[in-house]
Structure formats: C-alpha cells, structure tokens
CSV table of N, CA and C in Angstrom, one decimal:
chain,number,residue,atom,x,y,z
W,1,UNK,N,-65.6,-92.6,4.8
W,1,UNK,CA,-64.3,-92.6,5.5
W,1,UNK,C,-63.2,-93.0,4.5
W,2,UNK,N,-63.4,-94.0,3.7
W,2,UNK,CA,-62.4,-94.4,2.7
W,2,UNK,C,-62.1,-93.3,1.8
W,3,UNK,N,-63.2,-92.6,1.4
W,3,UNK,CA,-63.0,-91.5,0.4
W,3,UNK,C,-62.1,-90.4,1.0
W,4,UNK,N,-62.3,-90.0,2.3
W,4,UNK,CA,-61.5,-89.0,3.0
W,4,UNK,C,-60.1,-89.4,3.1
W,5,UNK,N,-59.8,-90.7,3.4
W,5,UNK,CA,-58.5,-91.2,3.5
W,5,UNK,C,-57.8,-91.2,2.2
W,6,UNK,N,-58.5,-91.5,1.2
W,6,UNK,CA,-58.0,-91.5,-0.2
W,6,UNK,C,-57.6,-90.1,-0.6
W,7,UNK,N,-58.5,-89.2,-0.4
W,7,UNK,CA,-58.2,-87.8,-0.7
W,7,UNK,C,-57.0,-87.2,0.1
W,8,UNK,N,-56.9,-87.6,1.3
W,8,UNK,CA,-55.8,-87.1,2.1
W,8,UNK,C,-54.5,-87.7,1.6
W,9,UNK,N,-54.5,-89.0,1.2
W,9,UNK,CA,-53.3,-89.7,0.7
W,9,UNK,C,-52.9,-89.0,-0.6
W,10,UNK,N,-53.9,-88.7,-1.5
W,10,UNK,CA,-53.6,-88.0,-2.8
W,10,UNK,C,-53.0,-86.6,-2.5
W,11,UNK,N,-53.6,-85.9,-1.6
W,11,UNK,CA,-53.0,-84.6,-1.2
W,11,UNK,C,-51.6,-84.7,-0.7
W,12,UNK,N,-51.3,-85.6,0.1
W,12,UNK,CA,-50.0,-85.8,0.7
W,12,UNK,C,-49.0,-86.1,-0.4
W,13,UNK,N,-49.4,-87.0,-1.3
W,13,UNK,CA,-48.6,-87.4,-2.4
W,13,UNK,C,-48.3,-86.2,-3.4
W,14,UNK,N,-49.3,-85.4,-3.6
W,14,UNK,CA,-49.1,-84.2,-4.4
W,14,UNK,C,-48.1,-83.2,-3.8
W,15,UNK,N,-48.3,-83.1,-2.5
W,15,UNK,CA,-47.4,-82.2,-1.7
W,15,UNK,C,-45.9,-82.6,-1.8
W,16,UNK,N,-45.7,-83.9,-1.6
W,16,UNK,CA,-44.4,-84.5,-1.7
W,16,UNK,C,-43.8,-84.4,-3.1
W,17,UNK,N,-44.6,-84.6,-4.1
W,17,UNK,CA,-44.1,-84.5,-5.5
W,17,UNK,C,-43.8,-83.0,-5.8
W,18,UNK,N,-44.5,-82.1,-5.4
W,18,UNK,CA,-44.2,-80.7,-5.7
W,18,UNK,C,-43.0,-80.2,-4.9
W,19,UNK,N,-42.7,-80.8,-3.8
W,19,UNK,CA,-41.5,-80.4,-3.0
W,19,UNK,C,-40.2,-80.9,-3.7
W,20,UNK,N,-40.3,-81.9,-4.5
W,20,UNK,CA,-39.1,-82.4,-5.2
W,20,UNK,C,-38.6,-81.4,-6.2
W,21,UNK,N,-39.5,-80.6,-6.8
W,21,UNK,CA,-39.2,-79.6,-7.8
W,21,UNK,C,-38.8,-78.3,-7.2
W,22,UNK,N,-38.9,-78.1,-5.9
W,22,UNK,CA,-38.5,-76.8,-5.3
W,22,UNK,C,-37.1,-76.5,-5.5
W,23,UNK,N,-36.8,-75.3,-5.8
W,23,UNK,CA,-35.4,-74.8,-6.0
W,23,UNK,C,-34.8,-74.5,-4.7
W,24,UNK,N,-33.5,-74.9,-4.4
W,24,UNK,CA,-32.9,-74.5,-3.2
W,24,UNK,C,-32.6,-73.0,-3.1
W,25,UNK,N,-32.8,-72.4,-2.0
W,25,UNK,CA,-32.6,-71.0,-1.9
W,25,UNK,C,-31.1,-70.7,-1.6
W,26,UNK,N,-30.5,-69.7,-2.2
W,26,UNK,CA,-29.1,-69.4,-1.9
W,26,UNK,C,-29.1,-68.2,-1.0
W,27,UNK,N,-28.4,-68.2,0.0
W,27,UNK,CA,-28.3,-67.0,0.9
W,27,UNK,C,-27.5,-65.9,0.3
W,28,UNK,N,-28.0,-64.7,0.5
W,28,UNK,CA,-27.2,-63.5,0.0
W,28,UNK,C,-26.0,-63.3,0.8
W,29,UNK,N,-24.9,-62.8,0.2
W,29,UNK,CA,-23.7,-62.5,0.9
W,29,UNK,C,-23.7,-61.1,1.5
W,30,UNK,N,-24.4,-61.1,2.7
W,30,UNK,CA,-24.7,-59.8,3.3
W,30,UNK,C,-23.8,-59.5,4.5
W,31,UNK,N,-22.9,-60.4,4.8
W,31,UNK,CA,-22.0,-60.1,6.0
W,31,UNK,C,-21.1,-58.9,5.7
W,32,UNK,N,-21.1,-58.0,6.6
W,32,UNK,CA,-20.3,-56.8,6.3
W,32,UNK,C,-18.8,-57.0,6.6
W,33,UNK,N,-18.0,-56.5,5.7
W,33,UNK,CA,-16.5,-56.5,5.9
W,33,UNK,C,-16.1,-55.0,6.0
W,34,UNK,N,-15.1,-54.8,7.0
W,34,UNK,CA,-14.6,-53.5,7.2
W,34,UNK,C,-13.6,-53.1,6.1
W,35,UNK,N,-13.5,-51.8,5.9
W,35,UNK,CA,-12.5,-51.2,5.0
W,35,UNK,C,-12.0,-50.0,5.7
W,36,UNK,N,-10.7,-49.7,5.6
W,36,UNK,CA,-10.0,-48.5,6.1
W,36,UNK,C,-8.9,-48.2,5.2
W,37,UNK,N,-8.6,-46.9,5.0
W,37,UNK,CA,-7.4,-46.5,4.3
W,37,UNK,C,-7.0,-45.1,4.7
W,38,UNK,N,-5.7,-44.9,4.6
W,38,UNK,CA,-5.0,-43.6,4.8
W,38,UNK,C,-5.0,-42.9,3.6
W,39,UNK,N,-5.2,-41.6,3.7
W,39,UNK,CA,-5.2,-40.7,2.5
W,39,UNK,C,-4.0,-39.8,2.7
W,40,UNK,N,-3.1,-39.8,1.6
W,40,UNK,CA,-2.0,-38.8,1.5
W,40,UNK,C,-1.8,-38.5,0.1
W,41,UNK,N,-0.8,-37.7,-0.2
W,41,UNK,CA,-0.6,-37.3,-1.6
W,41,UNK,C,-0.5,-38.4,-2.6
W,42,UNK,N,0.0,-39.5,-2.3
W,42,UNK,CA,0.2,-40.6,-3.2
W,42,UNK,C,-0.9,-41.7,-3.1
W,43,UNK,N,-1.7,-41.7,-2.1
W,43,UNK,CA,-2.7,-42.7,-1.8
W,43,UNK,C,-4.1,-42.0,-1.7
W,44,UNK,N,-4.9,-42.0,-2.7
W,44,UNK,CA,-6.2,-41.4,-2.7
W,44,UNK,C,-7.3,-42.4,-3.0
W,45,UNK,N,-6.9,-43.6,-3.3
W,45,UNK,CA,-7.8,-44.6,-3.7
W,45,UNK,C,-7.6,-45.9,-2.9
W,46,UNK,N,-8.6,-46.6,-2.5
W,46,UNK,CA,-8.5,-47.9,-1.8
W,46,UNK,C,-9.5,-48.9,-2.5
W,47,UNK,N,-9.0,-50.1,-2.8
W,47,UNK,CA,-9.8,-51.1,-3.3
W,47,UNK,C,-9.8,-52.3,-2.4
W,48,UNK,N,-11.0,-52.8,-2.0
W,48,UNK,CA,-11.1,-53.9,-1.1
W,48,UNK,C,-10.8,-55.2,-1.8
W,49,UNK,N,-10.7,-56.3,-1.0
W,49,UNK,CA,-10.5,-57.6,-1.6
W,49,UNK,C,-11.8,-58.1,-2.3
W,50,UNK,N,-11.7,-59.1,-3.1
W,50,UNK,CA,-12.8,-59.6,-3.8
W,50,UNK,C,-13.7,-60.3,-2.8
W,51,UNK,N,-15.0,-60.2,-3.1
W,51,UNK,CA,-16.0,-61.0,-2.3
W,51,UNK,C,-17.0,-61.6,-3.3
W,52,UNK,N,-17.6,-62.7,-2.9
W,52,UNK,CA,-18.6,-63.4,-3.8
W,52,UNK,C,-19.9,-62.6,-3.8
W,53,UNK,N,-20.4,-62.4,-5.1
W,53,UNK,CA,-21.7,-61.8,-5.3
W,53,UNK,C,-22.7,-62.8,-5.6
W,54,UNK,N,-23.7,-63.0,-4.8
W,54,UNK,CA,-24.6,-64.1,-5.0
W,54,UNK,C,-26.0,-63.8,-5.6
W,55,UNK,N,-26.3,-62.5,-5.8
W,55,UNK,CA,-27.5,-62.1,-6.4
W,55,UNK,C,-27.4,-60.7,-7.1
W,56,UNK,N,-28.5,-60.3,-7.7
W,56,UNK,CA,-28.5,-59.0,-8.4
W,56,UNK,C,-28.9,-57.8,-7.6
W,57,UNK,N,-28.8,-57.9,-6.3
W,57,UNK,CA,-29.1,-56.7,-5.4
W,57,UNK,C,-27.9,-55.7,-5.5
W,58,UNK,N,-28.2,-54.6,-4.9
W,58,UNK,CA,-27.2,-53.5,-4.9
W,58,UNK,C,-26.0,-53.9,-4.0
W,59,UNK,N,-24.9,-53.2,-4.0
W,59,UNK,CA,-23.8,-53.3,-3.1
W,59,UNK,C,-24.1,-52.4,-1.9
W,60,UNK,N,-23.9,-52.9,-0.7
W,60,UNK,CA,-24.1,-52.1,0.5
W,60,UNK,C,-22.8,-51.4,0.9
W,61,UNK,N,-22.9,-50.1,1.2
W,61,UNK,CA,-21.7,-49.3,1.6
W,61,UNK,C,-22.1,-48.5,2.8
W,62,UNK,N,-21.2,-48.4,3.8
W,62,UNK,CA,-21.3,-47.6,5.0
W,62,UNK,C,-20.0,-46.9,5.2
W,63,UNK,N,-20.0,-45.6,5.1
W,63,UNK,CA,-18.9,-44.7,5.5
W,63,UNK,C,-19.1,-44.3,6.9
W,64,UNK,N,-18.4,-45.0,7.8
W,64,UNK,CA,-18.6,-44.8,9.3
W,64,UNK,C,-18.0,-43.5,9.7
W,65,UNK,N,-16.7,-43.4,9.5
W,65,UNK,CA,-15.9,-42.2,10.0
W,65,UNK,C,-14.7,-41.9,9.2
W,66,UNK,N,-14.3,-40.7,9.2
W,66,UNK,CA,-13.1,-40.3,8.5
W,66,UNK,C,-12.9,-38.8,8.5
W,67,UNK,N,-11.8,-38.4,7.9
W,67,UNK,CA,-11.5,-36.9,7.9
W,67,UNK,C,-12.0,-36.2,6.7
W,68,UNK,N,-12.6,-36.9,5.7
W,68,UNK,CA,-13.1,-36.2,4.6
W,68,UNK,C,-14.6,-36.3,4.6
W,69,UNK,N,-15.3,-35.4,4.1
W,69,UNK,CA,-16.8,-35.4,4.1
W,69,UNK,C,-17.5,-36.4,3.3
W,70,UNK,N,-16.8,-36.8,2.1
W,70,UNK,CA,-17.5,-37.8,1.3
W,70,UNK,C,-16.4,-38.5,0.5
W,71,UNK,N,-16.8,-39.7,-0.1
W,71,UNK,CA,-16.0,-40.5,-0.9
W,71,UNK,C,-16.7,-40.9,-2.2
W,72,UNK,N,-16.0,-41.2,-3.2
W,72,UNK,CA,-16.6,-41.7,-4.4
W,72,UNK,C,-16.5,-43.3,-4.3
W,73,UNK,N,-17.6,-44.0,-4.6
W,73,UNK,CA,-17.5,-45.4,-4.5
W,73,UNK,C,-18.0,-46.1,-5.8
W,74,UNK,N,-17.3,-47.1,-6.1
W,74,UNK,CA,-17.5,-47.8,-7.4
W,74,UNK,C,-17.5,-49.3,-7.2
W,75,UNK,N,-18.3,-50.1,-7.8
W,75,UNK,CA,-18.3,-51.6,-7.7
W,75,UNK,C,-17.5,-52.1,-8.9
W,76,UNK,N,-16.5,-52.9,-8.7
W,76,UNK,CA,-15.7,-53.5,-9.7
W,76,UNK,C,-15.9,-55.0,-9.8
W,77,UNK,N,-15.8,-55.5,-11.0
W,77,UNK,CA,-15.9,-57.0,-11.2
W,77,UNK,C,-14.6,-57.6,-10.9
W,78,UNK,N,-14.5,-58.9,-11.0
W,78,UNK,CA,-13.2,-59.6,-10.7
W,78,UNK,C,-12.1,-59.2,-11.6
W,79,UNK,N,-12.3,-58.6,-12.7
W,79,UNK,CA,-11.3,-58.1,-13.6
W,79,UNK,C,-10.9,-56.7,-13.4
W,80,UNK,N,-11.5,-56.0,-12.4
W,80,UNK,CA,-11.2,-54.6,-12.1
W,80,UNK,C,-12.0,-53.6,-12.9
W,81,UNK,N,-13.0,-54.0,-13.7
W,81,UNK,CA,-13.8,-53.1,-14.5
W,81,UNK,C,-15.0,-52.6,-13.7
W,82,UNK,N,-15.3,-51.3,-13.9
W,82,UNK,CA,-16.4,-50.7,-13.2
W,82,UNK,C,-17.7,-51.4,-13.7
W,83,UNK,N,-18.6,-51.7,-12.8
W,83,UNK,CA,-19.9,-52.3,-13.1
W,83,UNK,C,-21.1,-51.4,-12.8
W,84,UNK,N,-20.9,-50.1,-12.6
W,84,UNK,CA,-22.0,-49.2,-12.3
W,84,UNK,C,-22.7,-48.7,-13.5
W,85,UNK,N,-22.3,-49.1,-14.7
W,85,UNK,CA,-23.0,-48.8,-15.9
W,85,UNK,C,-23.3,-47.3,-16.1
W,86,UNK,N,-24.4,-47.0,-16.7
W,86,UNK,CA,-24.8,-45.6,-17.0
W,86,UNK,C,-25.0,-44.8,-15.7
W,87,UNK,N,-25.2,-45.5,-14.6
W,87,UNK,CA,-25.4,-44.8,-13.3
W,87,UNK,C,-24.1,-44.1,-12.9
W,88,UNK,N,-23.0,-44.7,-13.3
W,88,UNK,CA,-21.7,-44.2,-12.8
W,88,UNK,C,-21.4,-44.5,-11.4
W,89,UNK,N,-20.2,-44.2,-10.9
W,89,UNK,CA,-19.9,-44.4,-9.5
W,89,UNK,C,-20.8,-43.5,-8.6
W,90,UNK,N,-20.9,-43.8,-7.4
W,90,UNK,CA,-21.7,-43.0,-6.4
W,90,UNK,C,-20.9,-42.2,-5.5
W,91,UNK,N,-21.5,-41.4,-4.7
W,91,UNK,CA,-20.9,-40.6,-3.7
W,91,UNK,C,-21.6,-40.9,-2.3
W,92,UNK,N,-20.7,-41.2,-1.3
W,92,UNK,CA,-21.3,-41.4,0.0
W,92,UNK,C,-20.7,-40.4,1.0
W,93,UNK,N,-21.5,-39.9,1.8
W,93,UNK,CA,-21.1,-38.9,2.8
W,93,UNK,C,-20.7,-39.6,4.1
W,94,UNK,N,-19.9,-39.0,4.9
W,94,UNK,CA,-19.5,-39.6,6.2
W,94,UNK,C,-20.7,-39.8,7.1
W,95,UNK,N,-20.8,-41.0,7.7
W,95,UNK,CA,-21.9,-41.3,8.5
W,95,UNK,C,-23.1,-41.9,7.8
W,96,UNK,N,-23.0,-42.0,6.4
W,96,UNK,CA,-24.1,-42.5,5.6
W,96,UNK,C,-24.0,-44.0,5.3
W,97,UNK,N,-25.2,-44.6,5.1
W,97,UNK,CA,-25.3,-46.0,4.6
W,97,UNK,C,-26.0,-45.9,3.3
W,98,UNK,N,-25.6,-46.7,2.3
W,98,UNK,CA,-26.3,-46.6,1.0
W,98,UNK,C,-26.1,-47.8,0.2
W,99,UNK,N,-26.9,-47.8,-0.9
W,99,UNK,CA,-26.9,-48.9,-1.9
W,99,UNK,C,-26.3,-48.4,-3.2
W,100,UNK,N,-25.4,-49.1,-3.7
W,100,UNK,CA,-24.7,-48.8,-5.0
W,100,UNK,C,-25.3,-49.6,-6.1
W,101,UNK,N,-25.9,-49.0,-7.0
W,101,UNK,CA,-26.5,-49.7,-8.2
W,101,UNK,C,-25.3,-50.2,-9.1
W,102,UNK,N,-25.3,-51.4,-9.4
W,102,UNK,CA,-24.2,-52.0,-10.3
W,102,UNK,C,-24.8,-53.2,-11.0
W,103,UNK,N,-24.0,-53.7,-11.9
W,103,UNK,CA,-24.5,-54.9,-12.7
W,103,UNK,C,-23.5,-56.0,-12.8
W,104,UNK,N,-22.8,-56.3,-11.6
W,104,UNK,CA,-21.9,-57.3,-11.6
W,104,UNK,C,-22.5,-58.7,-11.9
W,105,UNK,N,-23.5,-59.0,-11.1
W,105,UNK,CA,-24.2,-60.3,-11.3
W,105,UNK,C,-24.9,-60.5,-12.6
W,106,UNK,N,-25.5,-59.4,-13.0
W,106,UNK,CA,-26.3,-59.4,-14.3
W,106,UNK,C,-25.3,-59.6,-15.5
W,107,UNK,N,-24.1,-59.2,-15.4
W,107,UNK,CA,-23.1,-59.3,-16.5
W,107,UNK,C,-22.3,-60.6,-16.4
W,108,UNK,N,-22.8,-61.5,-15.5
W,108,UNK,CA,-22.2,-62.9,-15.5
W,108,UNK,C,-21.0,-63.0,-14.5
W,109,UNK,N,-20.7,-62.0,-13.8
W,109,UNK,CA,-19.6,-62.1,-12.8
W,109,UNK,C,-20.1,-62.5,-11.5
W,110,UNK,N,-19.4,-63.3,-10.7
W,110,UNK,CA,-19.8,-63.7,-9.4
W,110,UNK,C,-18.9,-63.3,-8.3
W,111,UNK,N,-18.0,-62.4,-8.6
W,111,UNK,CA,-17.1,-61.8,-7.5
W,111,UNK,C,-17.0,-60.3,-7.8
W,112,UNK,N,-16.9,-59.5,-6.7
W,112,UNK,CA,-16.8,-58.1,-6.9
W,112,UNK,C,-15.9,-57.5,-5.8
W,113,UNK,N,-15.5,-56.2,-6.0
W,113,UNK,CA,-14.8,-55.5,-4.9
W,113,UNK,C,-15.3,-54.1,-5.0
W,114,UNK,N,-15.0,-53.4,-3.9
W,114,UNK,CA,-15.4,-52.0,-3.8
W,114,UNK,C,-14.2,-51.1,-3.9
W,115,UNK,N,-14.3,-50.0,-4.7
W,115,UNK,CA,-13.3,-49.1,-4.9
W,115,UNK,C,-13.7,-47.7,-4.3
W,116,UNK,N,-12.9,-47.2,-3.4
W,116,UNK,CA,-13.3,-45.9,-2.7
W,116,UNK,C,-12.2,-44.9,-3.1
W,117,UNK,N,-12.6,-43.7,-3.4
W,117,UNK,CA,-11.7,-42.6,-3.9
W,117,UNK,C,-12.0,-41.4,-3.1
W,118,UNK,N,-11.0,-40.7,-2.6
W,118,UNK,CA,-11.1,-39.4,-2.0
W,118,UNK,C,-10.8,-38.4,-3.1
W,119,UNK,N,-11.8,-37.5,-3.4
W,119,UNK,CA,-11.5,-36.5,-4.4
W,119,UNK,C,-11.5,-35.1,-3.8
W,120,UNK,N,-11.4,-35.0,-2.4
W,120,UNK,CA,-11.3,-33.8,-1.7
W,120,UNK,C,-9.9,-33.2,-1.8
W,121,UNK,N,-9.8,-31.9,-1.6
W,121,UNK,CA,-8.5,-31.3,-1.7
W,121,UNK,C,-7.8,-31.3,-0.3
W,122,UNK,N,-7.5,-32.5,0.1
W,122,UNK,CA,-6.7,-32.7,1.3
W,122,UNK,C,-5.5,-33.5,1.1
W,123,UNK,N,-4.4,-33.2,1.9
W,123,UNK,CA,-3.1,-33.9,1.7
W,123,UNK,C,-2.9,-35.1,2.6
W,124,UNK,N,-3.8,-35.2,3.6
W,124,UNK,CA,-3.7,-36.4,4.5
W,124,UNK,C,-5.0,-36.6,5.2
W,125,UNK,N,-5.2,-37.8,5.8
W,125,UNK,CA,-6.4,-38.1,6.5
W,125,UNK,C,-6.6,-39.6,6.5
W,126,UNK,N,-7.9,-40.0,6.6
W,126,UNK,CA,-8.2,-41.4,6.5
W,126,UNK,C,-9.7,-41.5,6.5
W,127,UNK,N,-10.2,-42.8,6.2
W,127,UNK,CA,-11.6,-43.1,6.1
W,127,UNK,C,-11.8,-44.5,6.4
W,128,UNK,N,-12.9,-44.9,7.0
W,128,UNK,CA,-13.2,-46.3,7.3
W,128,UNK,C,-14.7,-46.5,7.3
W,129,UNK,N,-15.0,-47.8,7.1
W,129,UNK,CA,-16.5,-48.2,7.1
W,129,UNK,C,-16.6,-49.6,6.9
W,130,UNK,N,-17.7,-50.0,6.3
W,130,UNK,CA,-17.9,-51.4,6.0
W,130,UNK,C,-18.8,-51.6,4.7
W,131,UNK,N,-18.8,-52.8,4.1
W,131,UNK,CA,-19.5,-53.0,2.9
W,131,UNK,C,-19.9,-54.5,2.8
W,132,UNK,N,-20.8,-54.8,1.9
W,132,UNK,CA,-21.1,-56.2,1.6
W,132,UNK,C,-21.6,-56.2,0.1
W,133,UNK,N,-21.2,-57.3,-0.6
W,133,UNK,CA,-21.6,-57.3,-2.0
W,133,UNK,C,-23.0,-57.5,-2.3
W,134,UNK,N,-23.8,-58.0,-1.4
W,134,UNK,CA,-25.3,-58.1,-1.6
W,134,UNK,C,-25.9,-57.3,-0.5
W,135,UNK,N,-26.9,-56.6,-0.9
W,135,UNK,CA,-27.6,-55.6,0.1
W,135,UNK,C,-28.9,-56.3,0.6
W,136,UNK,N,-29.0,-56.2,1.9
W,136,UNK,CA,-30.2,-56.6,2.6
W,136,UNK,C,-30.8,-55.4,3.3
W,137,UNK,N,-32.0,-55.0,3.0
W,137,UNK,CA,-32.5,-53.8,3.5
W,137,UNK,C,-32.8,-52.8,2.5
W,138,UNK,N,-33.3,-51.7,2.9
W,138,UNK,CA,-33.6,-50.5,2.0
W,138,UNK,C,-32.8,-49.3,2.4
W,139,UNK,N,-31.9,-48.9,1.5
W,139,UNK,CA,-31.1,-47.8,1.7
W,139,UNK,C,-31.2,-46.8,0.6
W,140,UNK,N,-30.8,-45.6,0.8
W,140,UNK,CA,-30.9,-44.6,-0.4
W,140,UNK,C,-29.8,-45.0,-1.4
W,141,UNK,N,-30.1,-44.8,-2.7
W,141,UNK,CA,-29.1,-45.1,-3.7
W,141,UNK,C,-28.1,-44.0,-3.7
W,142,UNK,N,-26.8,-44.5,-3.9
W,142,UNK,CA,-25.7,-43.6,-3.9
W,142,UNK,C,-25.4,-43.0,-5.3
W,143,UNK,N,-25.9,-43.7,-6.3
W,143,UNK,CA,-25.7,-43.3,-7.7
W,143,UNK,C,-27.0,-43.4,-8.5
C-alpha cells in the first residue's frame, strides 16, 4: 500500500511539474468584421481598418453581396505592403467564402488589413461582406 501511495504521489508531482512548462494558448483573431464600399468612377478600391494578426493562418474573406461578379482581394501589412508573396492577390466571386494565402505573420508583422478592388468595367455599384485576419475552418484558396 505504501508503494502505491508513493507511486501516485510521484505521478502527481510529475504532472504538476510538467504543467508549469506548458505554453499558454493564444486565441486566433477569427471574429468577422464587415466591409462595404461604393463603386464609382473615382472609387474602385476599399481598404479595411487594421486588425491584429495572431497566427500564420490564411485571411478569411466573404463577399456576401454586391453589383459586381467578383473582386480582387489582397492582404496588406501595417505599412500598406502586399503580403500575398508569389501567390499574388486573389479573386473572390459574389457569394463566395475563401482563404487568402499571405505572409503577414511569417514576415514579423502582427497587424493586417484587407484591400478589395473592383476591376470590372462598371461605373457604379457596391459590394459588401466580411473578413477576419485569422482563418478558422477550411475554405477554398482564393490565390
């Protein structure tokens, strides 16, 4: 009986010691933020506000509704530089959800924003949807 108690005490001590070295988990920034913009002759691009990027996952983009069939989307770092690398910006169709491959976090930046561009031959309209800097789930890649 003493041997069993001693083994249980050693096991408990080992468990407590190992939990001291556990790394705290940081939650991904997956809350969706809406974006909307009007398209006219002088406004064909919209850039969202900066949001914190907490991991190396893709950027989530959802083009919910609009008057154009598709938009070009690009992930920018806090300095306004494209972070899509050799993959380049992506294209998202109206009604589609997707993941934008980018290298914001890997390049040492912790904040990003989404740039959306209408390249259709239209003089007016609008587009709206949502995005998050960290992607949770499995979506088709846009780029």
